[in-house]
PDB file of C-alpha atoms in Angstrom:
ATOM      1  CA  UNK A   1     -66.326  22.253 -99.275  1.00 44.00           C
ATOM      2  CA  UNK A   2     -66.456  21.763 -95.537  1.00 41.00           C
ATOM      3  CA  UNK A   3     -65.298  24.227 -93.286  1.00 42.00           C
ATOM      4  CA  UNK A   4     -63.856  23.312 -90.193  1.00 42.00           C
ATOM      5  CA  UNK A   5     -63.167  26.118 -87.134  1.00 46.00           C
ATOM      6  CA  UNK A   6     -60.891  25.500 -84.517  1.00 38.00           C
ATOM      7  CA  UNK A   7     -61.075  27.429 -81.227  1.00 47.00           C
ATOM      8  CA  UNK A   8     -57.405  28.493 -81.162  1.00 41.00           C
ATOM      9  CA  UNK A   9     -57.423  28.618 -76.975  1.00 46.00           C
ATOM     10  CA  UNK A  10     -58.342  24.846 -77.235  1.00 41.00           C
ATOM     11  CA  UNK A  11     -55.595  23.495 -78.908  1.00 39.00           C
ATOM     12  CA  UNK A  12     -53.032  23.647 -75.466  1.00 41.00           C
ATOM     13  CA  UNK A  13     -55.725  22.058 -73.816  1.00 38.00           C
ATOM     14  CA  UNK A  14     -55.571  19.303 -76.383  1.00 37.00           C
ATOM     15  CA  UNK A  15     -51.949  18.758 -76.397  1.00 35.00           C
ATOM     16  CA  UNK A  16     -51.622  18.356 -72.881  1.00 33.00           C
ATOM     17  CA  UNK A  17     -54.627  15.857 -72.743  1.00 34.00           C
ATOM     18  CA  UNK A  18     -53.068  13.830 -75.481  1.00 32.00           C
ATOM     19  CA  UNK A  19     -48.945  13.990 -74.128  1.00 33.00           C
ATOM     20  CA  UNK A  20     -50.666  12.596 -70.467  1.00 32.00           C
ATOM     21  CA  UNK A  21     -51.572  10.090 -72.266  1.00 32.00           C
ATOM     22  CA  UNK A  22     -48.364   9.119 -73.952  1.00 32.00           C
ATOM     23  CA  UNK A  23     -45.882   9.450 -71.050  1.00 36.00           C
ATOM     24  CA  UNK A  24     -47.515   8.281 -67.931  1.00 44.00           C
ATOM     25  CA  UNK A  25     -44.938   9.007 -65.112  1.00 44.00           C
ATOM     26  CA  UNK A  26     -44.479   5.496 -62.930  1.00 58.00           C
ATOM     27  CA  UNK A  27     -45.662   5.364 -59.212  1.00 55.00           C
ATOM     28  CA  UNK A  28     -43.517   5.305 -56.441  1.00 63.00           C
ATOM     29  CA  UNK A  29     -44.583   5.958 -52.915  1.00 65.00           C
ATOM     30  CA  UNK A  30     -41.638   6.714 -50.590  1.00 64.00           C
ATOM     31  CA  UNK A  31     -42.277   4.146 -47.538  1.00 65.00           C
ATOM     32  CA  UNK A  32     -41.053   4.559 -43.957  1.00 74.00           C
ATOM     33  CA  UNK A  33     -37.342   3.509 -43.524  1.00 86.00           C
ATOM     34  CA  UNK A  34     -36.830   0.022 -42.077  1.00 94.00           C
ATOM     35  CA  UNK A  35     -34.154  -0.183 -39.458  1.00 96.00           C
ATOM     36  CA  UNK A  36     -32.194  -3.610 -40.105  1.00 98.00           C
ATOM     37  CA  UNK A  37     -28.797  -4.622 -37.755  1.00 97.00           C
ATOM     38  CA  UNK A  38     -28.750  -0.813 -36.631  1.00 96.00           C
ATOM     39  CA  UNK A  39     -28.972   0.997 -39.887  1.00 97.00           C
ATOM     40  CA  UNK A  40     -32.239   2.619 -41.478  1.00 97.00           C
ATOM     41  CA  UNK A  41     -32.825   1.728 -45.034  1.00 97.00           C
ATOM     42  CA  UNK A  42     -34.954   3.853 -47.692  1.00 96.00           C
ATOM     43  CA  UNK A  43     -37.396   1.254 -49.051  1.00 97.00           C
ATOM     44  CA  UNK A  44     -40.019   2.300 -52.309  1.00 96.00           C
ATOM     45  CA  UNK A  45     -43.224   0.643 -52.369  1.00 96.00           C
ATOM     46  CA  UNK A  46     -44.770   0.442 -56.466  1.00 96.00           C
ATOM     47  CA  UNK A  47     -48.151   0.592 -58.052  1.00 95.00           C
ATOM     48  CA  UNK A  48     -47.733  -3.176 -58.522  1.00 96.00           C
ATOM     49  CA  UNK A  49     -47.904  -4.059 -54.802  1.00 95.00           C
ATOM     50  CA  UNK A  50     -44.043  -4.920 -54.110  1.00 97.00           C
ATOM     51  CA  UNK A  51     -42.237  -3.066 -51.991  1.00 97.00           C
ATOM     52  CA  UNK A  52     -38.603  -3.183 -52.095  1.00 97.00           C
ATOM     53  CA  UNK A  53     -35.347  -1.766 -50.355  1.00 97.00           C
ATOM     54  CA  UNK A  54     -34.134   1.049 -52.030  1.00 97.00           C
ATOM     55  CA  UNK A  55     -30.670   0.389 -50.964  1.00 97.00           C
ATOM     56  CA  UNK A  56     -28.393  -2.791 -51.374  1.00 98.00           C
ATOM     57  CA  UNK A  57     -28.208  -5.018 -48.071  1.00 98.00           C
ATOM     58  CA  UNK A  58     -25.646  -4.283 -45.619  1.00 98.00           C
ATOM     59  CA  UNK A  59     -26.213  -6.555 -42.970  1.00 98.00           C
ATOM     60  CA  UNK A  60     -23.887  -8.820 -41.197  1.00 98.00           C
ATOM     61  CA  UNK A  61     -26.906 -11.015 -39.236  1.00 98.00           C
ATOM     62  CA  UNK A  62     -29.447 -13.471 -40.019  1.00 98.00           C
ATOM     63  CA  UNK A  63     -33.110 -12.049 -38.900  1.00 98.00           C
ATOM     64  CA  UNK A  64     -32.747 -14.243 -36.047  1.00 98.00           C
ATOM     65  CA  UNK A  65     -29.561 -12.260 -34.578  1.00 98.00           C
ATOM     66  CA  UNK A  66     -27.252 -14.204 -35.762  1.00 98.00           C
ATOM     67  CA  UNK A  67     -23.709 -13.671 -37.358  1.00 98.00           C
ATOM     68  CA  UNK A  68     -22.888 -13.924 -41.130  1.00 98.00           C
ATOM     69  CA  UNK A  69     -19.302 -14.925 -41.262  1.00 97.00           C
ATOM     70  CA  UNK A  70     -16.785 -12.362 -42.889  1.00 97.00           C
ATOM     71  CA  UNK A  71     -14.125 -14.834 -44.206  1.00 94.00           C
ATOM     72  CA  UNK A  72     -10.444 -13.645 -44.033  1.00 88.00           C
ATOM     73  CA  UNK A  73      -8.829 -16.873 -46.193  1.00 86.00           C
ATOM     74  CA  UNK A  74      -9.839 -15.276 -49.440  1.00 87.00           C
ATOM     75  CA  UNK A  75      -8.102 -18.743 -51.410  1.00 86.00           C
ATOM     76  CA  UNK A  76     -11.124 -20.589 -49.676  1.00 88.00           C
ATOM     77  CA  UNK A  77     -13.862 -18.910 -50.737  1.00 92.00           C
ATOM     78  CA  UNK A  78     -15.071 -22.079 -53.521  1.00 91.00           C
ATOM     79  CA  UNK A  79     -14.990 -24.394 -50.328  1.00 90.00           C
ATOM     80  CA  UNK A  80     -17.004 -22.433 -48.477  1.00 91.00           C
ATOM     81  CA  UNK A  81     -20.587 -23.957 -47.319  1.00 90.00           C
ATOM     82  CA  UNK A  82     -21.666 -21.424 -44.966  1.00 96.00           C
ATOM     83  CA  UNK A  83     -23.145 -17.989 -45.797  1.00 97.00           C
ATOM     84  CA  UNK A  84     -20.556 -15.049 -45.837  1.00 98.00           C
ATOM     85  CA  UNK A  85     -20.220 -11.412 -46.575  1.00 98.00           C
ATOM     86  CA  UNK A  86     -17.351  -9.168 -47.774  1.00 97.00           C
ATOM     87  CA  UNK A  87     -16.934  -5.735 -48.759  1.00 97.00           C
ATOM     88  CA  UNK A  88     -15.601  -4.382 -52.003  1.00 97.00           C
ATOM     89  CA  UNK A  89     -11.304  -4.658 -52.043  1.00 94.00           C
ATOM     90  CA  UNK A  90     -11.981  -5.193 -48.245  1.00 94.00           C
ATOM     91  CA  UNK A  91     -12.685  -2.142 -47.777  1.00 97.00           C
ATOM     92  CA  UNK A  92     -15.214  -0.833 -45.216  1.00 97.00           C
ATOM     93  CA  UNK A  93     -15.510   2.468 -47.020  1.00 98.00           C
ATOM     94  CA  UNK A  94     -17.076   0.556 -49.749  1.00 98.00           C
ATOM     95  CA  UNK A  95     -19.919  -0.470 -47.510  1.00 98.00           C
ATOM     96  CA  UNK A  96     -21.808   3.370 -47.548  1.00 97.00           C
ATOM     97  CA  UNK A  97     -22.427   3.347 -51.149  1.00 97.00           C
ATOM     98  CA  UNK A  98     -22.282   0.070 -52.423  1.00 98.00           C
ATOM     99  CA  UNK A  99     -23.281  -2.136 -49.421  1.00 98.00           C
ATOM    100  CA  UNK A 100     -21.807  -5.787 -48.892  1.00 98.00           C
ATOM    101  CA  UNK A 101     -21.383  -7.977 -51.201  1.00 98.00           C
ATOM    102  CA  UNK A 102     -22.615 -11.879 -50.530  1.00 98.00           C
ATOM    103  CA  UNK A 103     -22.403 -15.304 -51.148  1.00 98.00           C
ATOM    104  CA  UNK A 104     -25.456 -17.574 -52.020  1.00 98.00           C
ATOM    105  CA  UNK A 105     -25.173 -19.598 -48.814  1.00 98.00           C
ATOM    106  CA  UNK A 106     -26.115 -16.625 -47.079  1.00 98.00           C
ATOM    107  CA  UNK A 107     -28.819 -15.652 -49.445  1.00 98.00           C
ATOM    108  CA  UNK A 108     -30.359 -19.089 -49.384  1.00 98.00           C
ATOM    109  CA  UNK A 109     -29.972 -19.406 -45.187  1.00 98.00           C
ATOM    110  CA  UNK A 110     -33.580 -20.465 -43.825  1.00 97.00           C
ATOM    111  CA  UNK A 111     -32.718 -17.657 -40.504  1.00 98.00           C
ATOM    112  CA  UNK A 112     -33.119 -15.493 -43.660  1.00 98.00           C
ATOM    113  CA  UNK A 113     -30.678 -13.119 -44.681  1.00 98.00           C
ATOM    114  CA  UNK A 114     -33.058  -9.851 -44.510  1.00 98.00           C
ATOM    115  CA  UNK A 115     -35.236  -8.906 -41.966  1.00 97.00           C
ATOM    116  CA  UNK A 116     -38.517 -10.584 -40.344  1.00 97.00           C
ATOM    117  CA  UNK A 117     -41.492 -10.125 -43.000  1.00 97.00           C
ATOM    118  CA  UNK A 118     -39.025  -9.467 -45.570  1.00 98.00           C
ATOM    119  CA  UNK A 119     -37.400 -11.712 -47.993  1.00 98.00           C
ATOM    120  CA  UNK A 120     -34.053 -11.782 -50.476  1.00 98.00           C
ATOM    121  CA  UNK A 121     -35.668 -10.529 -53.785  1.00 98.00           C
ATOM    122  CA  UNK A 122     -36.932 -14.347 -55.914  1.00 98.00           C
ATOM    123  CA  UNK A 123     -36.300 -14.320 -59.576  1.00 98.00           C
ATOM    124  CA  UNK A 124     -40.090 -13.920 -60.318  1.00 98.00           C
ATOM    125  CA  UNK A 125     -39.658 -10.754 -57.490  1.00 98.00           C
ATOM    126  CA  UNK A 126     -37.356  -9.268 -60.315  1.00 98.00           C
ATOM    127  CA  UNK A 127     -39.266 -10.176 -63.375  1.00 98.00           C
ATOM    128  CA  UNK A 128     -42.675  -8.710 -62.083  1.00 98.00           C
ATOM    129  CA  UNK A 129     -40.029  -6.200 -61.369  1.00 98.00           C
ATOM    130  CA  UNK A 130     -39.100  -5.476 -64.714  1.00 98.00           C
ATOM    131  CA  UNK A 131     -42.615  -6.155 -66.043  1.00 98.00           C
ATOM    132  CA  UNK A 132     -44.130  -3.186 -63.912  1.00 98.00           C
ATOM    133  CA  UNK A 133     -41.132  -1.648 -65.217  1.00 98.00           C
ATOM    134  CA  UNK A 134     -41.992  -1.917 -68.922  1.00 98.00           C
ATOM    135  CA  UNK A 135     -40.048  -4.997 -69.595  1.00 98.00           C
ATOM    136  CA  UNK A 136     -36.432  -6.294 -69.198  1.00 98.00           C
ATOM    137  CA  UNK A 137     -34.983  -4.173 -72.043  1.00 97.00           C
ATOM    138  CA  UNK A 138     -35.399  -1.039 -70.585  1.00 97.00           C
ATOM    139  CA  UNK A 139     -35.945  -1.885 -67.180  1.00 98.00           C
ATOM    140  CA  UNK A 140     -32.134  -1.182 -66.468  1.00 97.00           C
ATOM    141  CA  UNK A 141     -31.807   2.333 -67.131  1.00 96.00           C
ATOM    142  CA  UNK A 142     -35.283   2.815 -64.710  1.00 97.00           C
ATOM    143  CA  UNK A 143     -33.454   1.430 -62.078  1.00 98.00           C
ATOM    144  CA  UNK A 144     -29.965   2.816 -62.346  1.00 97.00           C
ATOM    145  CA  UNK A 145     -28.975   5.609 -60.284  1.00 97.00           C
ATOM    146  CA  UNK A 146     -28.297   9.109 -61.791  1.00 96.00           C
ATOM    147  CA  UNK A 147     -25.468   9.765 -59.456  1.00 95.00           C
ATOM    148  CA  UNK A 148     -22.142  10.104 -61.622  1.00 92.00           C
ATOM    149  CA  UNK A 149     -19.981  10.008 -58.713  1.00 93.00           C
ATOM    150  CA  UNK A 150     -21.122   6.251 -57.966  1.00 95.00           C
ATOM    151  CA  UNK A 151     -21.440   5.047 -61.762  1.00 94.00           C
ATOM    152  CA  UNK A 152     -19.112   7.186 -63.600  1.00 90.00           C
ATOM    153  CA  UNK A 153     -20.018   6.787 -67.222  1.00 86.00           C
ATOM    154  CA  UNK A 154     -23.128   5.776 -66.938  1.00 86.00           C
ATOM    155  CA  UNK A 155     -25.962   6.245 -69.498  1.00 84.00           C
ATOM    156  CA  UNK A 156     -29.625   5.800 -70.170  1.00 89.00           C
ATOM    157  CA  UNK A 157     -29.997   6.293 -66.369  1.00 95.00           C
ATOM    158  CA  UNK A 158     -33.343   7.965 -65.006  1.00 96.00           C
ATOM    159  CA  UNK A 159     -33.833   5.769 -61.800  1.00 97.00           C
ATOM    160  CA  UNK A 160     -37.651   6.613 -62.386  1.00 96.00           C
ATOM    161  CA  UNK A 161     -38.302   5.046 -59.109  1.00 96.00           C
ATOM    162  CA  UNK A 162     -36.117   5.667 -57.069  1.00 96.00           C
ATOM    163  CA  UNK A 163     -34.462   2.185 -56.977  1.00 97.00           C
ATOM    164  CA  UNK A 164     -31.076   3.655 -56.189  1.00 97.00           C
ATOM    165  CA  UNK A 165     -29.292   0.768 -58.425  1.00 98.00           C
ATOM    166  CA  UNK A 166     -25.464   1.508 -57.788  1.00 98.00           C
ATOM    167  CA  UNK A 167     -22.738  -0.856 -59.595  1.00 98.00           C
ATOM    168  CA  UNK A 168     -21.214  -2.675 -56.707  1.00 98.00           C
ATOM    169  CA  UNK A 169     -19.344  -4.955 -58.392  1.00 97.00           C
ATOM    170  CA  UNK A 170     -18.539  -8.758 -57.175  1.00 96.00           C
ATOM    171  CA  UNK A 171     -16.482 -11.227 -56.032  1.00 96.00           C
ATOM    172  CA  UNK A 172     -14.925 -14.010 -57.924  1.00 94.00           C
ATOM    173  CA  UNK A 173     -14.311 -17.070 -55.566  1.00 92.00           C
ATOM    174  CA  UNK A 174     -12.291 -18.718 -58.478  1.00 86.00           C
ATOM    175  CA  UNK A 175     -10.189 -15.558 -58.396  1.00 76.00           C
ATOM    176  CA  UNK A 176      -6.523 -15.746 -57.331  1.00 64.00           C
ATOM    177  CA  UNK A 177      -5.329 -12.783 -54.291  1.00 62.00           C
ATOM    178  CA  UNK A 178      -2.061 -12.820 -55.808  1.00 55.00           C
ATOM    179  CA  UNK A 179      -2.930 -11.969 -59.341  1.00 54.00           C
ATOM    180  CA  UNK A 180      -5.368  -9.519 -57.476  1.00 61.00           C
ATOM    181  CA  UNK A 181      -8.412 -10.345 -60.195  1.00 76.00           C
ATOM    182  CA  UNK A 182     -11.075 -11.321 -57.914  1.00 92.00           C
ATOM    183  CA  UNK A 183     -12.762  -8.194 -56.555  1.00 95.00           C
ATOM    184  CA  UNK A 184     -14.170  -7.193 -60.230  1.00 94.00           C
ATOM    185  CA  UNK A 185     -16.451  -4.040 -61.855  1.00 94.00           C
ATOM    186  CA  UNK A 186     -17.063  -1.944 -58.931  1.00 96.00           C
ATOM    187  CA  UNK A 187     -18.420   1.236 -60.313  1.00 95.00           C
ATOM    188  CA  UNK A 188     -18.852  -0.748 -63.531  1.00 95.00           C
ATOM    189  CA  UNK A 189     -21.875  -3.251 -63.047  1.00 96.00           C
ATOM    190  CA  UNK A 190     -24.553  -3.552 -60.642  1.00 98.00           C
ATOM    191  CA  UNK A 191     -24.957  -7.902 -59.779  1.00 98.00           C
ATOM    192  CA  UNK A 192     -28.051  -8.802 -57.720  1.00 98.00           C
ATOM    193  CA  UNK A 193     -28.411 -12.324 -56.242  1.00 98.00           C
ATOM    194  CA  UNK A 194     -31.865 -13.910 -56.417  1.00 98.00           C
ATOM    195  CA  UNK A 195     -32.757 -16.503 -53.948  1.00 98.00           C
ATOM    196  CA  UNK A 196     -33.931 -19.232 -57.014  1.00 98.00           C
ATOM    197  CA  UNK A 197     -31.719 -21.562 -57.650  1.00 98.00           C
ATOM    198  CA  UNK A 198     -31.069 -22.668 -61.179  1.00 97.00           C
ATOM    199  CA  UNK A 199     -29.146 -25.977 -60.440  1.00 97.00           C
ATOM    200  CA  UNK A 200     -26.644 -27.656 -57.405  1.00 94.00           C
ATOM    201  CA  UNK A 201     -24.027 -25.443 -58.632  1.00 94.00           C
ATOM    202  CA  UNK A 202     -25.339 -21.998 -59.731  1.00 97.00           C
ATOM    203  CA  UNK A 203     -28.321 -19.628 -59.164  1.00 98.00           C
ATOM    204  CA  UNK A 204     -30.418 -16.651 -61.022  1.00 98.00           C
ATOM    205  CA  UNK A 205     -29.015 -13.096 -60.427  1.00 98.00           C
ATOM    206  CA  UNK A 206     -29.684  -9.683 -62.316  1.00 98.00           C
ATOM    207  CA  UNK A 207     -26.857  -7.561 -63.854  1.00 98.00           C
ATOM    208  CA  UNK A 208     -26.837  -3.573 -65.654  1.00 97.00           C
ATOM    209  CA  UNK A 209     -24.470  -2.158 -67.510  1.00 95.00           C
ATOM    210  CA  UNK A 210     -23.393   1.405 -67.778  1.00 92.00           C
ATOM    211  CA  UNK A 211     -23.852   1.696 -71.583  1.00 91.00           C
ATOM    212  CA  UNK A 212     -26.895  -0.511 -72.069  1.00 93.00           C
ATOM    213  CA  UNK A 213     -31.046   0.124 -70.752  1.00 94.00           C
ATOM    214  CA  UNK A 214     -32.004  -3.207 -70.387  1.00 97.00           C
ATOM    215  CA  UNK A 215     -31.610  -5.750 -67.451  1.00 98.00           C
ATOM    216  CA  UNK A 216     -30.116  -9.317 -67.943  1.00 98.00           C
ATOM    217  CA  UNK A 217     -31.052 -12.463 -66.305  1.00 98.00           C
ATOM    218  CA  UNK A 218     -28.170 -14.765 -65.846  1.00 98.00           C
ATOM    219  CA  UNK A 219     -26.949 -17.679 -63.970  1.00 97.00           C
ATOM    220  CA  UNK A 220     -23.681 -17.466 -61.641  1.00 95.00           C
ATOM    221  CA  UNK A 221     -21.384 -19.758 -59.754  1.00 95.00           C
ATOM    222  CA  UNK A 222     -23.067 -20.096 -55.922  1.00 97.00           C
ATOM    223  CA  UNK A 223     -19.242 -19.101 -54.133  1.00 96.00           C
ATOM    224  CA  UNK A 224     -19.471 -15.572 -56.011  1.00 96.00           C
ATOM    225  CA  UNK A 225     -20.592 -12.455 -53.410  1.00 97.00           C
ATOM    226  CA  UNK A 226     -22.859  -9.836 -55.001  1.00 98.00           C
ATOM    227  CA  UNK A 227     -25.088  -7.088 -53.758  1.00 98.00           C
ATOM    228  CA  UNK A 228     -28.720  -8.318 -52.516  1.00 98.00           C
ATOM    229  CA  UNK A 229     -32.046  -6.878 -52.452  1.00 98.00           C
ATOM    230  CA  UNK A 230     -34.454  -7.280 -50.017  1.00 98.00           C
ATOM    231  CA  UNK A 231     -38.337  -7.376 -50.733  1.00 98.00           C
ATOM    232  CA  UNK A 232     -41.233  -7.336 -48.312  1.00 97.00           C
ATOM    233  CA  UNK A 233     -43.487 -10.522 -47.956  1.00 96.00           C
ATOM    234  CA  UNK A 234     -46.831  -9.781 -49.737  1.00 87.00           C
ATOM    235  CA  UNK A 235     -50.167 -11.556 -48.770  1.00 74.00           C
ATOM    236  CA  UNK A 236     -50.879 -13.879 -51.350  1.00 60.00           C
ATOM    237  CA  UNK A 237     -54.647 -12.190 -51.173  1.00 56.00           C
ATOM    238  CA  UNK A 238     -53.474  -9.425 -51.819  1.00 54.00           C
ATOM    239  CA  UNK A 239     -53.690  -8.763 -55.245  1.00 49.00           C
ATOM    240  CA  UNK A 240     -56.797 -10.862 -55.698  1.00 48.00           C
TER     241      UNK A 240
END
């Protein structure tokens, strides 16, 4: 028979080690704000290198100073070629928590719809995104915001770092003003434009849900306004 002793003082000690090792917290250094069109955003810089807004864009210029148009003829919005912003209902209020929403024109303008060294977020921005994250099916609840004020309803939410992901909503361009169905989901659904196009009639965008943990990947009708993201340019060395 072999007798074993166990120091009794030890076994805390061991636990700890061993639960460090299980539930690694994820890295998130709080960068200096970055003042865009006279307002200061939060931005989060990760482990992984990228360093993103922590707020959705509210701009209403182009990096170089100029104008995005805010389009009154609501009808139009399918023939519209030129980037354009809107907010929520058309309502300005909207704007603090939920920023503007956009059209793909705007997000795929060369006088670039963020600020100089910074970029609308790519689709690969978002899936290195949600691999750093630990993949796209529970990348969603990492990145949703806790607040239940802004996403009433809301579950699996731990915002782990400090993304801020609020559920602005979008706009539907096929939508009809008289049947009032084409502001849709705010404080529902969180839509994110990328800048990748997936053919001449729709590009890539990112969607979460209140009642699900994971983040979808889906394709959407250029003339629709959603929130954006903004991502600093990296150095292609950088990483090497």
């Amino acid at each position: 028979i072999i007798m074993v002793a166990f120091n009794i003082h030890l076994i805390p000690i061991i636990l700890i080690f061993f639960s460090s090792q299980w539930a690694q917290p994820l890295q998130t250094n709080p960068e200096p704000a970055i003042i865009f069109d006279d307002y200061t955003y939060k931005t989060i810089r990760l482990e992984n290198g990228q360093h993103w807004m922590a707020e959705n864009l509210r701009s209403s210029i182009y990096a170089n100073g100029d104008s995005v148009t805010n389009p009154t003829d609501l009808e139009g919005l399918m023939e519209l070629n030129s980037g354009a912003w809107l907010h929520y209902d058309n309502d300005s209020t909207n704007e603090a928590t939920y920023g503007k929403l956009y059209n793909w024109a705007a997000v795929s303008d060369s006088r670039n719809l963020c600020p100089s060294n910074w970029h609308v977020a790519t689709d690969s921005d978002w899936s290195a995104l949600e691999e750093y994250l630990g993949g796209s099916n529970v990348a969603g609840a990492k990145l949703k915001t806790i607040d239940t004020l802004v996403w009433p309803y809301n579950v699996y939410a731990t915002d782990e770092i400090n993304f801020g992901g609020v559920p602005g909503g979008f706009v539907s361009a096929i939508g009809q003003p008289q049947f009032n169905n084409q502001f849709n989901q705010l404080k529902e659904r969180a839509y994110w434009w990328t800048s990748t196009e997936r053919d001449a009639y729709t590009a890539w965008y990112r969607t979460i849900t209140p009642d699900y943990d994971g983040i979808s990947r889906l394709r959407y009708v250029k003339a629709n306004f959603l929130s954006v993201r903004c991502v600093e340019d990296q150095d292609p060395t950088e990483n090497e």
